[in-house]
């Protein structure tokens, strides 16, 4: 499948990822339709030819939306995959990727099945079960299996905390207990795959989180060439196992444990915050490559073109736009959200240092 | 004046320049309103929060539109400047720049008054007058004073053509006769100025036209450092004389005449096709710098970051989008127009070669 010029791309989700996908699609002359639940800050709507408000589980509305576009994609992994049942429009990445990624339990099992090292984990259904698991894994995180993001829906559990309290903290939702990994660094591979199996991936950045929220990605990344090749290969395994079409991100911990130097943390079946640097530091952004892949168009080069540090603007940090623009090597991306809740991602800045020669493409 | 985040920018004109301005404004978190006459291909509407159809001379509609935005700008120099009378919203660049640029006669006089060398010219009101002028200037172009673009509204006049026929060809509109310049190269300076008088300009490219339509811009440009400094200075003179705010372009002929090596051809009070390479080959695009300037925000660096050749896609040339994307160093910009008339600008491709180190900013 290769879409004709001026075809319509349907994006499910109205946040900043949908917005940046929409802008990439517009730049390529595509028509953009966006579907999102009613919300004050559906910032993707501004970059769309057609915007529809509807619930993620409103099958009828979604079916009508799908009928108006040539391909469907999503910015958000918590869309119920069953809503795509009976929809003839191609959904890319496939609902299988959604189903795999949105429940931490099958996600972990799937990553392990693809050959990726993961933290030890166990499903938790009761206080007793958590007590037993903690005997084997004394330090870990109790996480809801579904709907967690940016550190939400999880609690760190060690000797001091009663299992009862831990489960109460996450609302006694279906849960998974994951071993706490004493990592030295975090990184990720943002990869794109076409239907025909073409693969390209971006250089793995150094990712720093604060309070569970990504604060900064920078280069050089933490991986030596050997581990970088492993991380790219592992991520490709995941994409291939899912017959994935579009951008996929897998986050990794880097440890000093010689037995497990690289541990997959989680996957995201979508464009990813750790790939925002590609908007100004790579020849083709992750957003454009996602759009190209889902349209059946050739991928663009993922070569890095600049040294770049991406910094998220959280809460009120985006309110002084002009201030961020004073640095002449800063590229600001402001999402246009009206409500600046603390910790909310309001924009990001790519700070460029020197450009680098185009490196050779990977894959 | 420095606009608050989330302020609304009003763009008059719905074509590709308005669309690329709109996308630059969106990226900075601004709200975008677009006003344009009803037309099938108002491609800027897709990147706007709010789109209004109305005639350029509908003062009431334009006044209502202006009341909803914090600053007004335009993508099109043929808006009647008087429609802004009585509008309190700042108009940037000012209506004075519009008035100067949209009539070739005062435009030429103004450029000369700013110290720029121009072709010899004369106003033409009759066949007799044209006959007389042709005695002094045997080879030239008869052009309508207003509403010409992309080689439209003009005819080359030399010994073989009767003055009567020449005037008939341009519909006997108010006209100017301009000496034909035997140029070796064409170039342009795309410059941006803030209200406070800060200036930045982009490297002057080599511009090639075919049939009056820009086909290609490339680097290195045709000017040696001495003439490049002259061209930048002349363009700055024009901006300063108009207290100009935003992006201004002046096109130049390069000749082998030692008396007049550089001759100003025309000015455009807006972002310019010869600046489209900046979207992928400069740290800040002309579109973003225009938006920054009109918002009272600091200018971004105009440093070139790559060797780049811009090629316009005319008529049917944009219909094979995927084909253009096969070159991994090509950056395609497709405007989303439905009707591909011959010669119509449907998109452009920036072909990157190697990146270059950031050069030092100019001004």
XYZ file of C-alpha atoms in Angstrom:
726
model
C 0.000 0.000 0.000
C 1.285 3.440 -0.960
C -1.128 6.304 -0.367
C -1.794 8.810 -3.144
C -0.852 12.458 -2.587
C -3.517 14.321 -0.668
C -4.800 11.168 1.035
C -6.286 11.527 4.499
C -4.506 10.336 7.635
C -6.647 9.758 10.724
C -4.937 10.377 14.053
C -6.530 9.119 17.249
C -5.600 11.326 20.179
C -5.433 15.104 20.367
C -2.328 15.813 22.443
C 1.109 17.074 21.508
C 2.152 13.819 19.851
C -0.916 13.928 17.620
C -0.212 17.577 16.910
C 3.363 16.954 15.845
C 2.238 13.987 13.728
C -0.421 16.217 12.148
C 2.115 18.900 11.282
C 4.435 16.326 9.721
C 1.536 15.001 7.644
C 0.502 18.488 6.556
C 4.039 19.230 5.426
C 3.811 16.221 3.114
C 0.560 17.464 1.589
C -1.687 14.962 3.344
C -5.106 15.710 4.718
C -5.294 15.312 8.486
C -8.272 14.165 10.536
C -7.981 14.006 14.331
C -10.277 12.113 16.719
C -10.075 12.756 20.451
C -12.286 12.782 23.519
C -13.698 16.211 24.405
C -10.962 18.032 26.277
C -9.964 21.681 26.551
C -6.458 21.041 25.299
C -6.910 18.979 22.167
C -3.962 20.809 20.685
C -3.775 18.564 17.617
C -7.064 19.960 16.340
C -5.368 23.176 15.190
C -3.269 21.268 12.669
C -6.142 19.223 11.268
C -8.452 19.650 8.294
C -11.138 17.871 10.266
C -11.471 17.375 14.025
C -13.925 15.020 15.709
C -14.656 14.825 19.426
C -15.612 11.385 20.663
C -14.804 8.841 23.342
C -12.084 6.278 22.673
C -14.606 3.501 23.191
C -17.385 4.977 21.049
C -17.262 2.342 18.338
C -19.850 3.949 16.129
C -18.198 7.371 16.134
C -14.809 5.823 15.551
C -16.139 3.741 12.692
C -17.574 6.846 11.052
C -14.253 8.632 11.572
C -12.357 5.700 10.066
C -14.556 5.703 6.975
C -13.331 9.196 6.130
C -9.606 8.447 6.111
C -7.173 6.257 4.195
C -5.112 5.101 7.168
C -5.579 5.274 10.934
C -2.878 5.786 13.526
C -2.765 6.792 17.192
C -0.695 8.926 19.500
C -1.812 7.202 22.632
C -1.409 3.579 23.633
C -4.442 3.330 25.844
C -7.020 3.207 23.066
C -8.971 -0.058 23.565
C -7.732 -2.242 20.691
C -11.128 -3.886 20.257
C -12.670 -0.652 19.011
C -10.917 -1.309 15.725
C -12.817 -4.572 15.212
C -14.815 -4.385 12.015
C -13.001 -1.291 10.751
C -11.810 -1.762 7.178
C -9.366 1.162 7.167
C -5.807 -0.009 7.853
C -4.721 0.695 11.446
C -0.994 1.310 11.816
C 0.674 0.250 14.023
C -1.694 -2.699 14.319
C -4.113 -3.146 17.233
C -1.919 -6.090 18.250
C 0.860 -3.638 19.134
C -1.615 -1.648 21.208
C -2.866 -4.720 23.002
C 0.670 -5.813 23.776
C 1.856 -2.459 25.054
C -1.049 -1.370 27.174
C -0.861 -4.118 29.774
C 2.469 -4.342 31.573
C 2.116 -8.080 32.137
C 1.903 -9.359 28.534
C 4.269 -6.523 27.530
C 7.022 -7.862 29.782
C 6.433 -11.434 28.657
C 6.465 -10.378 25.032
C 9.701 -8.406 25.378
C 11.327 -11.425 27.018
C 10.029 -13.675 24.247
C 11.656 -11.359 21.698
C 14.990 -11.963 23.414
C 15.175 -8.757 25.430
C 16.458 -8.842 29.003
C 13.807 -7.519 31.383
C 13.531 -6.885 35.094
C 12.144 -9.804 37.096
C 8.418 -9.337 37.624
C 5.275 -11.026 38.864
C 1.548 -10.435 38.511
C -0.024 -9.347 41.795
C -3.620 -10.151 42.709
C -3.543 -9.891 46.497
C -1.654 -8.690 49.542
C -0.536 -12.270 50.218
C 0.815 -12.604 46.725
C 2.728 -9.354 47.023
C 4.142 -10.456 50.394
C 5.370 -13.718 48.845
C 6.885 -12.002 45.781
C 8.730 -9.513 47.990
C 10.579 -12.386 49.648
C 12.201 -13.142 46.289
C 12.411 -9.534 45.054
C 12.925 -7.289 48.069
C 13.036 -3.946 46.206
C 10.718 -3.108 43.384
C 7.883 -1.099 41.959
C 4.244 -1.990 42.265
C 2.577 -0.726 39.107
C -0.936 -0.822 37.734
C -0.955 -3.109 34.720
C -2.806 -0.499 32.661
C -3.010 3.265 32.132
C 0.233 4.301 33.767
C 2.323 7.113 32.285
C 4.882 9.661 33.456
C 5.338 7.811 36.749
C 1.609 7.726 37.487
C 0.017 4.501 38.778
C 3.111 3.179 40.479
C 4.784 3.131 43.859
C 8.244 2.171 44.997
C 8.085 -0.697 47.486
C 10.908 -1.701 49.815
C 11.242 -3.148 53.287
C 9.589 -0.204 55.020
C 6.229 -0.341 53.260
C 3.384 -2.719 54.075
C 2.050 -4.569 51.032
C -1.468 -3.484 52.002
C -0.457 0.179 51.825
C 1.322 -0.321 48.508
C -1.787 -1.848 46.945
C -3.969 0.897 48.398
C -1.649 3.509 46.881
C -2.344 2.241 43.386
C -6.031 1.858 44.064
C -5.921 -1.957 44.279
C -5.959 -2.105 40.483
C -4.663 -5.212 38.675
C -0.944 -4.911 39.259
C 2.523 -6.099 38.472
C 5.513 -6.065 40.800
C 8.769 -5.272 39.044
C 12.248 -5.616 40.443
C 13.940 -2.228 40.976
C 16.907 -2.062 38.636
C 19.958 -0.238 40.006
C 20.665 1.442 36.707
C 23.429 3.925 35.941
C 21.797 5.372 32.838
C 18.622 5.280 30.801
C 18.388 5.207 27.043
C 15.905 4.312 24.327
C 15.787 3.201 20.748
C 13.297 4.997 18.540
C 12.845 2.840 15.485
C 10.647 2.986 12.411
C 9.544 0.072 10.279
C 7.640 -0.095 7.008
C 5.133 -2.711 5.916
C 7.797 -4.093 3.562
C 10.134 -4.554 6.530
C 12.476 -1.612 5.956
C 13.944 -0.502 9.252
C 15.626 2.681 10.406
C 16.480 3.743 13.908
C 17.741 6.876 15.596
C 20.853 7.166 17.694
C 20.040 6.102 21.290
C 20.084 9.184 23.507
C 20.864 9.571 27.198
C 17.503 10.007 28.933
C 17.078 11.629 32.342
C 13.840 11.460 34.295
C 12.779 13.503 37.309
C 9.847 12.317 39.383
C 8.985 9.756 36.717
C 8.789 12.406 33.980
C 11.323 12.728 31.191
C 13.294 15.890 31.789
C 16.116 15.743 29.248
C 17.636 13.693 26.438
C 21.178 14.345 25.309
C 24.150 13.043 23.374
C 26.455 11.234 23.473
C 24.190 8.416 24.579
C 25.318 6.013 27.301
C 25.866 2.963 25.082
C 29.139 1.855 23.606
C 28.932 0.646 19.996
C 28.535 -2.983 21.051
C 25.568 -2.363 23.353
C 24.115 0.164 20.935
C 23.996 -2.577 18.308
C 22.319 -4.888 20.814
C 19.699 -2.288 21.731
C 18.924 -1.537 18.084
C 18.712 -5.257 17.317
C 16.433 -5.975 20.269
C 14.128 -3.142 19.272
C 14.044 -4.450 15.718
C 13.114 -7.886 17.101
C 10.089 -6.347 18.798
C 9.044 -4.529 15.629
C 9.464 -7.613 13.502
C 7.570 -9.857 15.909
C 4.601 -7.468 15.695
C 4.875 -6.873 11.905
C 5.016 -3.325 13.131
C 4.388 -0.346 10.836
C 5.390 3.092 12.119
C 7.534 4.399 14.951
C 8.186 2.196 17.966
C 10.195 3.134 21.056
C 11.767 0.803 23.600
C 13.283 2.240 26.766
C 16.327 0.602 28.315
C 18.176 0.667 31.614
C 21.970 0.538 31.533
C 23.485 -1.228 34.549
C 26.901 -2.115 35.929
C 25.820 -5.739 36.280
C 27.991 -7.711 33.826
C 25.240 -10.354 33.635
C 22.572 -7.877 32.588
C 24.210 -4.685 31.275
C 21.106 -3.712 29.272
C 17.542 -4.238 30.476
C 14.424 -3.361 28.519
C 12.078 -1.258 30.640
C 9.042 -0.688 28.449
C 7.857 -0.250 24.899
C 5.666 2.471 23.425
C 3.774 1.710 20.195
C 3.988 5.311 19.018
C 6.220 8.313 18.589
C 8.028 8.981 21.827
C 9.183 11.898 23.942
C 12.759 10.601 23.833
C 12.608 11.110 20.034
C 11.657 14.794 20.111
C 15.285 15.756 19.518
C 14.895 14.354 15.978
C 12.788 17.393 15.016
C 15.913 19.541 14.929
C 18.790 17.112 15.215
C 18.045 14.475 12.580
C 17.521 14.659 8.872
C 13.975 13.280 9.193
C 11.985 13.609 12.406
C 10.335 10.638 14.103
C 6.983 12.246 13.287
C 7.669 12.439 9.573
C 9.042 8.909 9.481
C 5.963 7.606 11.276
C 3.743 9.292 8.688
C 5.883 8.024 5.822
C 5.765 4.477 7.166
C 1.997 4.375 7.685
C 1.468 5.855 4.197
C 3.654 3.204 2.605
C 6.184 5.829 1.546
C 9.969 5.457 1.705
C 11.579 6.224 5.056
C 13.715 9.328 5.433
C 17.262 9.241 6.698
C 17.532 8.998 10.481
C 21.037 10.472 10.400
C 21.865 12.855 13.169
C 22.735 16.341 11.877
C 23.556 18.192 15.078
C 24.584 17.742 18.648
C 21.346 18.332 20.505
C 19.932 18.295 24.013
C 16.151 18.119 24.367
C 14.637 19.624 27.505
C 10.957 19.249 28.323
C 9.105 22.364 29.442
C 6.875 21.331 32.334
C 4.052 23.272 33.944
C 4.823 26.974 33.964
C 8.188 26.560 32.241
C 6.674 27.240 28.823
C 5.082 30.515 29.852
C 8.082 32.645 28.907
C 8.361 31.677 25.232
C 10.357 34.764 24.294
C 12.821 33.940 27.060
C 13.546 30.525 25.558
C 14.093 32.140 22.173
C 16.928 34.349 23.426
C 19.347 31.447 23.028
C 20.025 31.596 19.309
C 20.780 27.872 19.146
C 17.533 26.896 20.889
C 14.605 25.517 18.876
C 11.397 25.860 20.862
C 8.305 23.729 20.338
C 5.334 24.984 22.335
C 2.236 22.811 22.323
C -0.349 25.537 22.836
C -1.992 23.972 25.902
C -3.941 26.425 27.999
C -3.730 24.724 31.364
C -0.221 24.497 32.809
C -0.661 21.903 35.559
C 2.541 21.161 37.513
C 4.547 18.484 35.693
C 2.404 18.720 32.559
C 4.359 18.623 29.317
C 3.777 22.050 27.755
C 6.570 22.127 25.200
C 10.184 21.233 24.645
C 13.337 22.965 23.542
C 16.040 21.417 21.397
C 19.333 23.060 22.253
C 21.705 22.607 19.350
C 25.398 22.808 19.721
C 27.536 22.202 16.693
C 26.287 20.321 13.676
C 27.933 17.033 12.850
C 28.559 15.571 9.430
C 25.755 13.355 8.254
C 26.607 9.989 9.646
C 25.760 6.942 7.627
C 22.254 5.611 7.935
C 21.638 2.639 10.187
C 19.865 -0.262 8.500
C 5.408 44.979 22.064
C 6.051 41.343 22.952
C 3.085 39.013 22.573
C 2.145 36.673 25.415
C 2.283 32.903 24.812
C -0.841 31.648 23.116
C -1.581 35.005 21.488
C -3.376 34.975 18.148
C -1.642 35.812 14.881
C -3.848 36.837 11.959
C -2.560 35.919 8.515
C -4.110 37.480 5.442
C -3.871 35.161 2.467
C -4.491 31.418 2.292
C -1.757 30.115 -0.008
C 1.410 28.188 0.684
C 3.222 31.150 2.222
C 0.364 31.644 4.663
C 0.375 27.920 5.372
C 4.076 27.799 6.149
C 3.733 30.917 8.321
C 0.818 29.258 10.109
C 2.819 26.110 10.809
C 5.731 28.165 12.161
C 3.324 30.033 14.444
C 1.697 26.794 15.640
C 5.099 25.368 16.482
C 5.664 28.335 18.791
C 2.341 27.749 20.571
C 0.521 30.681 18.986
C -3.079 30.643 17.890
C -3.474 31.104 14.143
C -6.322 32.831 12.316
C -6.290 32.962 8.506
C -8.334 35.297 6.296
C -8.556 34.663 2.559
C -10.967 35.112 -0.331
C -13.106 32.036 -1.076
C -10.942 29.708 -3.139
C -10.714 25.949 -3.462
C -7.057 25.857 -2.502
C -6.838 27.942 0.643
C -4.232 25.528 1.911
C -3.343 27.680 4.932
C -6.744 26.960 6.475
C -5.647 23.464 7.524
C -3.014 24.891 9.859
C -5.309 27.465 11.461
C -7.407 27.489 14.620
C -9.846 29.769 12.838
C -10.358 30.351 9.109
C -12.424 33.175 7.605
C -13.371 33.547 3.963
C -13.712 37.114 2.771
C -12.610 39.468 0.029
C -9.377 41.417 0.463
C -11.318 44.668 0.124
C -14.179 43.754 2.481
C -13.306 46.291 5.135
C -15.996 45.229 7.540
C -15.065 41.529 7.447
C -11.407 42.360 7.750
C -12.063 44.645 10.695
C -13.965 41.882 12.453
C -11.142 39.467 11.705
C -8.569 41.945 13.025
C -10.482 42.365 16.280
C -9.926 38.679 17.048
C -6.137 38.671 16.786
C -3.176 40.306 18.488
C -1.147 41.052 15.360
C -1.923 41.006 11.637
C 0.407 39.987 8.851
C 0.033 38.989 5.191
C 1.454 36.496 2.757
C 0.444 38.468 -0.304
C 1.516 41.959 -1.366
C -1.590 42.816 -3.343
C -3.863 43.417 -0.370
C -5.158 47.012 -0.732
C -3.277 48.875 2.025
C -6.242 51.159 2.709
C -8.298 48.284 4.095
C -6.182 48.561 7.234
C -7.351 52.144 7.861
C -9.083 52.341 11.205
C -7.844 48.935 12.347
C -6.321 49.132 15.823
C -4.510 45.765 15.657
C -0.851 46.202 14.695
C -0.207 45.328 11.034
C 3.279 43.965 10.388
C 4.942 44.690 8.029
C 3.207 48.077 7.895
C 0.709 49.015 5.165
C 3.370 51.470 3.971
C 5.527 48.524 2.888
C 2.550 47.076 1.029
C 1.803 50.355 -0.707
C 5.421 50.724 -1.743
C 5.800 47.220 -3.088
C 2.569 46.758 -4.966
C 3.113 49.437 -7.609
C 6.274 49.010 -9.664
C 6.621 52.749 -10.221
C 6.955 54.002 -6.610
C 8.773 50.753 -5.778
C 11.570 51.529 -8.233
C 11.780 55.144 -7.086
C 11.884 54.049 -3.476
C 14.628 51.480 -4.044
C 16.696 54.116 -5.825
C 16.082 56.578 -2.980
C 17.408 53.942 -0.551
C 20.656 53.891 -2.511
C 20.056 50.716 -4.524
C 21.049 50.587 -8.181
C 18.001 49.823 -10.347
C 17.314 49.286 -14.042
C 16.385 52.433 -15.942
C 12.623 52.741 -16.193
C 9.800 55.073 -17.196
C 6.083 55.235 -16.573
C 4.048 54.526 -19.713
C 0.626 56.039 -20.326
C 0.364 55.824 -24.126
C 1.732 54.293 -27.311
C 3.498 57.579 -28.094
C 5.163 57.599 -24.710
C 6.351 54.012 -25.135
C 7.693 54.860 -28.609
C 9.668 57.774 -27.164
C 11.042 55.769 -24.237
C 12.178 52.961 -26.548
C 14.433 55.428 -28.354
C 16.429 55.831 -25.136
C 15.997 52.218 -23.886
C 15.815 49.936 -26.930
C 15.412 46.633 -25.087
C 13.187 46.232 -22.091
C 10.110 44.825 -20.442
C 6.722 46.445 -20.475
C 5.074 45.525 -17.176
C 1.759 46.310 -15.542
C 2.428 48.504 -12.545
C 0.264 46.294 -10.330
C -0.650 42.653 -9.754
C 2.187 41.006 -11.654
C 3.781 37.823 -10.310
C 5.676 34.815 -11.663
C 6.264 36.544 -15.025
C 2.558 37.399 -15.467
C 1.543 40.899 -16.666
C 4.712 41.584 -18.587
C 6.104 41.333 -22.090
C 9.591 41.590 -23.478
C 9.820 44.450 -25.955
C 12.600 44.874 -28.472
C 12.974 46.255 -32.028
C 10.611 43.744 -33.566
C 7.487 44.532 -31.559
C 5.131 47.437 -32.174
C 4.426 49.492 -29.055
C 0.688 49.170 -29.759
C 0.942 45.364 -29.645
C 3.023 45.459 -26.475
C 0.416 47.562 -24.687
C -2.366 45.337 -25.960
C -0.517 42.283 -24.606
C -0.671 43.632 -21.072
C -4.252 44.767 -21.500
C -3.390 48.482 -21.712
C -3.108 48.600 -17.935
C -1.066 51.367 -16.245
C 2.463 50.321 -17.084
C 6.153 50.783 -16.564
C 8.894 50.161 -19.119
C 12.056 48.710 -17.618
C 15.415 48.372 -19.276
C 16.337 44.697 -19.917
C 19.382 43.915 -17.792
C 21.897 41.523 -19.369
C 22.504 39.693 -16.110
C 24.754 36.716 -15.551
C 23.105 35.602 -12.311
C 20.174 36.307 -10.045
C 20.261 36.406 -6.275
C 18.204 37.749 -3.392
C 18.594 38.835 0.179
C 15.962 37.552 2.589
C 16.196 39.734 5.664
C 14.252 40.013 8.900
C 13.941 43.078 11.085
C 12.362 43.587 14.500
C 10.513 46.645 15.760
C 13.580 47.457 17.875
C 15.723 47.466 14.744
C 17.469 44.103 15.156
C 18.432 42.728 11.763
C 19.343 39.284 10.516
C 19.693 38.094 6.957
C 20.172 34.777 5.214
C 22.996 33.898 2.870
C 22.127 35.126 -0.668
C 21.382 32.117 -2.867
C 21.787 31.630 -6.601
C 18.268 31.881 -8.060
C 17.258 30.399 -11.404
C 13.981 31.231 -13.113
C 12.311 29.468 -16.014
C 9.507 31.222 -17.870
C 9.404 33.895 -15.179
C 8.886 31.318 -12.407
C 11.509 30.468 -9.819
C 12.768 26.976 -10.522
C 15.761 26.551 -8.225
C 17.856 28.222 -5.543
C 21.276 26.866 -4.693
C 24.590 27.519 -3.001
C 27.204 28.832 -3.282
C 25.464 32.041 -4.255
C 26.847 34.190 -7.057
C 28.155 37.059 -4.906
C 31.699 37.483 -3.697
C 32.005 38.685 -0.093
C 32.282 42.335 -1.142
C 29.068 42.335 -3.191
C 27.324 40.135 -0.666
C 27.958 42.817 1.943
C 26.590 45.451 -0.443
C 23.438 43.436 -1.136
C 22.819 42.821 2.566
C 23.411 46.504 3.341
C 21.102 47.678 0.559
C 18.360 45.357 1.743
C 18.822 46.636 5.277
C 18.492 50.202 3.938
C 15.092 49.313 2.489
C 13.947 47.711 5.747
C 15.152 50.643 7.807
C 13.553 53.244 5.554
C 10.199 51.500 6.017
C 10.654 50.832 9.768
C 9.968 47.338 8.554
C 8.944 44.518 10.921
C 9.137 40.954 9.598
C 10.747 39.271 6.610
C 11.591 41.326 3.534
C 13.131 40.032 0.310
C 14.935 42.010 -2.374
C 15.876 40.319 -5.641
C 19.069 41.350 -7.432
C 20.609 40.928 -10.868
C 24.345 40.294 -11.064
C 25.953 41.732 -14.204
C 29.365 41.943 -15.833
C 29.004 45.705 -16.127
C 31.697 47.162 -13.852
C 29.573 50.311 -13.467
C 26.543 48.421 -12.211
C 27.594 44.963 -11.029
C 24.530 44.604 -8.770
C 21.067 45.852 -9.707
C 17.984 45.604 -7.513
C 15.109 44.025 -9.434
C 12.193 44.065 -7.012
C 11.210 43.846 -3.386
C 8.646 41.598 -1.719
C 7.198 42.687 1.659
C 6.781 39.123 2.837
C 8.399 35.715 3.122
C 9.776 34.740 -0.252
C 10.148 31.652 -2.425
C 13.917 32.212 -2.596
C 13.948 31.716 1.193
C 12.274 28.287 1.231
C 15.681 26.610 1.556
C 15.846 28.031 5.093
C 13.247 25.461 6.248
C 15.885 22.734 6.097
C 19.165 24.544 5.572
C 19.158 27.251 8.236
C 18.897 27.151 11.982
C 15.694 29.219 11.930
C 13.435 29.322 8.876
C 12.290 32.579 7.283
C 8.754 31.664 8.380
C 9.679 31.318 12.033
C 11.738 34.500 11.994
C 8.847 36.405 10.428
C 6.535 35.174 13.191
C 9.103 35.978 15.874
C 9.605 39.485 14.511
C 5.900 40.338 14.289
C 5.350 38.966 17.822
C 8.139 41.124 19.223
C 10.183 38.030 20.110
C 13.949 37.633 19.647
C 15.096 36.584 16.191
C 16.534 33.119 15.668
C 19.901 32.486 14.132
C 19.932 32.711 10.342
C 23.062 30.560 10.162
C 23.166 28.080 7.349
C 23.422 24.494 8.613
C 23.616 22.537 5.349
C 24.443 22.797 1.704
C 21.019 22.887 0.125
C 19.362 23.232 -3.274
C 15.684 24.169 -3.332
C 13.660 23.026 -6.343
C 10.067 24.131 -6.872
C 7.554 21.462 -7.822
C 5.349 22.945 -10.546
C 2.095 21.613 -11.927
C 2.095 17.834 -11.972
C 5.598 17.547 -10.530
C 4.257 17.161 -6.993
C 1.967 14.279 -7.861
C 4.546 11.586 -7.120
C 5.285 12.444 -3.487
C 6.690 9.021 -2.688
C 9.066 9.346 -5.656
C 10.557 12.543 -4.225
C 11.039 10.821 -0.878
C 13.267 8.099 -2.326
C 16.236 10.452 -2.140
C 17.142 10.149 1.524
C 18.644 13.632 1.609
C 15.534 15.256 0.097
C 13.122 17.190 2.315
C 9.755 17.498 0.583
C 7.199 20.207 1.322
C 3.890 19.588 -0.421
C 1.312 22.342 -0.179
C -1.807 20.186 -0.471
C -3.337 22.082 -3.420
C -5.912 20.088 -5.345
C -5.600 21.743 -8.726
C -2.243 21.270 -10.439
C -2.375 23.918 -13.164
C 0.753 24.023 -15.365
C 3.389 26.224 -13.743
C 1.498 26.398 -10.449
C 3.678 26.071 -7.358
C 2.549 22.823 -5.729
C 5.456 22.170 -3.394
C 9.201 22.309 -3.113
C 12.025 19.972 -2.248
C 15.137 20.925 -0.345
C 17.959 18.662 -1.434
C 20.589 18.601 1.276
C 24.146 17.670 0.611
C 26.572 17.828 3.474
C 25.962 19.878 6.564
C 28.276 22.761 7.244
C 29.429 24.069 10.569
C 27.234 26.798 11.915
C 28.652 29.947 10.436
C 28.624 33.078 12.502
C 25.388 35.026 12.491
C 25.166 38.066 10.280
C 24.018 41.207 12.050
